[in-house]
CSV table of C-alpha atoms in Angstrom, one decimal:
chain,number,residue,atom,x,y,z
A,8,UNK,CA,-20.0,-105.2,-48.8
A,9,UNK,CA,-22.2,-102.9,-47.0
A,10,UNK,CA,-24.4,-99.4,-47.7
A,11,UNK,CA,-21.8,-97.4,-50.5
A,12,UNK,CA,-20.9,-94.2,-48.8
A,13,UNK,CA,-22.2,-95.5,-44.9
A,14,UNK,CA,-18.5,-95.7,-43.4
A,15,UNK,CA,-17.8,-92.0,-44.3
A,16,UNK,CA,-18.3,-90.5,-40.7
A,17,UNK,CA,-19.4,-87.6,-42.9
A,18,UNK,CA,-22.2,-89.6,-44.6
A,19,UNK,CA,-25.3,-89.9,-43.0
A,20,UNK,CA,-28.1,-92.4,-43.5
A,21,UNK,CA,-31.4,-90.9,-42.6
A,22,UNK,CA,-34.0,-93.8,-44.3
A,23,UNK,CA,-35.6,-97.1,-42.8
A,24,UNK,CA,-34.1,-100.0,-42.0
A,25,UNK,CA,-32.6,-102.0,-44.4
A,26,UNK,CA,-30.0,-104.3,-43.3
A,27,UNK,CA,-32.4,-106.8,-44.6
A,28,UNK,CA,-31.7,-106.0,-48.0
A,29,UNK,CA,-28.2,-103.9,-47.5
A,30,UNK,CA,-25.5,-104.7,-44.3
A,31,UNK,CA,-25.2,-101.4,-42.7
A,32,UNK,CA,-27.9,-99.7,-43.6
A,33,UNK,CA,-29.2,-99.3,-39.9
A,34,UNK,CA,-32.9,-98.0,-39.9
A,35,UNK,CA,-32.2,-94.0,-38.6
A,36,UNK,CA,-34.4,-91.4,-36.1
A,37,UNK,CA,-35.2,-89.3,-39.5
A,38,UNK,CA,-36.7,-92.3,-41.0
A,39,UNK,CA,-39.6,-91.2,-43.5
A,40,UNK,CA,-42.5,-93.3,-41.0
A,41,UNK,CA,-44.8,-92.4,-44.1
A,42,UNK,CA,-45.1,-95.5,-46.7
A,43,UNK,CA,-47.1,-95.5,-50.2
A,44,UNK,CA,-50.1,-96.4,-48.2
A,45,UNK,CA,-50.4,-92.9,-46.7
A,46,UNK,CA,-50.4,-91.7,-49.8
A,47,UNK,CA,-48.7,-90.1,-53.1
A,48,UNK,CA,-45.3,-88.9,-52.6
A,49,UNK,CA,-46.0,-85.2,-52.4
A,50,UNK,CA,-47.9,-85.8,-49.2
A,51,UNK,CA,-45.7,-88.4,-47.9
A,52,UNK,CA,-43.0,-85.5,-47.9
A,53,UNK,CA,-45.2,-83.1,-46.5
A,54,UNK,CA,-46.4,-85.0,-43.6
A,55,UNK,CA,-43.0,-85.8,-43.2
A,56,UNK,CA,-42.4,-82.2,-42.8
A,57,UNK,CA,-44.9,-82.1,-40.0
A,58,UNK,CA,-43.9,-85.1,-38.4
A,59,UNK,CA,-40.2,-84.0,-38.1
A,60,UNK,CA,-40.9,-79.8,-37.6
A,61,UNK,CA,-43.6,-81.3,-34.3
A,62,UNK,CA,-41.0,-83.5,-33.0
A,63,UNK,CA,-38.9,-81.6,-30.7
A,64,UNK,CA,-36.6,-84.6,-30.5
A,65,UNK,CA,-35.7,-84.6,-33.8
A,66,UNK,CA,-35.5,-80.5,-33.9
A,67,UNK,CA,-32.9,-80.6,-31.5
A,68,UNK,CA,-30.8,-83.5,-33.3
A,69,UNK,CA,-31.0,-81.5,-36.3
A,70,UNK,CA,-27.6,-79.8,-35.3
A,71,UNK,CA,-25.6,-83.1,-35.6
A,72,UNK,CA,-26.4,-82.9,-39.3
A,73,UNK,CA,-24.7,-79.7,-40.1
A,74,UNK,CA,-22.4,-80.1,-42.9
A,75,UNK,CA,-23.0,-83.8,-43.1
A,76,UNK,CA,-23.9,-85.7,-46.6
A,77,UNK,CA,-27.3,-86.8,-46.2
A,78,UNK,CA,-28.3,-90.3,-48.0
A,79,UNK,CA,-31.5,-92.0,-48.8
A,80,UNK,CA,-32.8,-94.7,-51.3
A,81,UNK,CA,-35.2,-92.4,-53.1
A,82,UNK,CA,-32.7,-90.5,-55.6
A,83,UNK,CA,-33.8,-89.2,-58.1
A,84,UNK,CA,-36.9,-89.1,-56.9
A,85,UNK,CA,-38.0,-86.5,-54.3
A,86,UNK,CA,-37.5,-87.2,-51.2
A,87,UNK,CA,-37.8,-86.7,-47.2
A,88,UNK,CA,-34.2,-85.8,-47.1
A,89,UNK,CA,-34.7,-82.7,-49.2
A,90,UNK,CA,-36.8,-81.7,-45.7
A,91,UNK,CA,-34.6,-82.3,-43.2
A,92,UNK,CA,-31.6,-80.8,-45.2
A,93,UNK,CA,-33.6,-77.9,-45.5
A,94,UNK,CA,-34.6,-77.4,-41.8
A,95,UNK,CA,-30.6,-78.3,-41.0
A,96,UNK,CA,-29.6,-75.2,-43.8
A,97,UNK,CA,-32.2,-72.8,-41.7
A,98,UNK,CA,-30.1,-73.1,-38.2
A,99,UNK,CA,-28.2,-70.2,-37.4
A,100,UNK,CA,-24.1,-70.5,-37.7
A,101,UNK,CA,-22.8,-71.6,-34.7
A,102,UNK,CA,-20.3,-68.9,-33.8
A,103,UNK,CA,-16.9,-69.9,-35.0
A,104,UNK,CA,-18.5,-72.4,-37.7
A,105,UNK,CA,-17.1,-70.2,-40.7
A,106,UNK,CA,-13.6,-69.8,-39.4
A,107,UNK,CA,-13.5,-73.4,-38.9
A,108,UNK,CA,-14.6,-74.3,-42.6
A,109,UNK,CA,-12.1,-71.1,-43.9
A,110,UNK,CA,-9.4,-73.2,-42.0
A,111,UNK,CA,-10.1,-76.8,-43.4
A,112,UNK,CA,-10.0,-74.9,-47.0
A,113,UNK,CA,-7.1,-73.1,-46.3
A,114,UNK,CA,-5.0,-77.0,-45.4
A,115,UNK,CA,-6.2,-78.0,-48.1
């Protein structure tokens, strides 16, 4: 038994690596680098938020997120996820993207 929700191609895991502790659970490029000895949560998140919005690597992954489920280990807490979902919901549509997603409800 693996990561619960990692073999949903929807599903992605963007925390540190912890096949150590859970099979699957492959260490990913929006991993929070920031540990408890950078310092309280709050700022962890927020230099998170700087890491990822000066890395024009990750920027341009962003995209591959759209309409993807985010996981991480922190829930409930707050969490570095919360910042890269919020950077993926500020790209513009892609032209065609609602038609697609009208479609897929409309089979459904």
């Amino acid at each position: 038994p693996g990561a619960k929700g990692l073999e949903n191609e929807n599903h992605v895991y963007v925390g540190r690596d912890m096949t150590k502790h859970i099979p699957g659970a492959k260490g990913s490029i929006y991993g929070n680098p920031f540990t408890q000895k950078d310092g309280t949560l709050q700022e962890r998140i927020e230099k998170y938020e700087n890491h990822l919005t000066s890395s024009p690597h990750l920027m341009s992954s962003l995209p591959e997120l759209k309409g993807k489920v985010l996981g991480c280990w922190c829930h409930p807490n707050s969490c570095h996820a919360h910042i890269i979902a919020k950077h993926v919901d500020l790209l513009p549509e892609v032209s065609g993207e609602k038609e697609k997603e009208k479609e897929e409800k409309e089979e459904k």
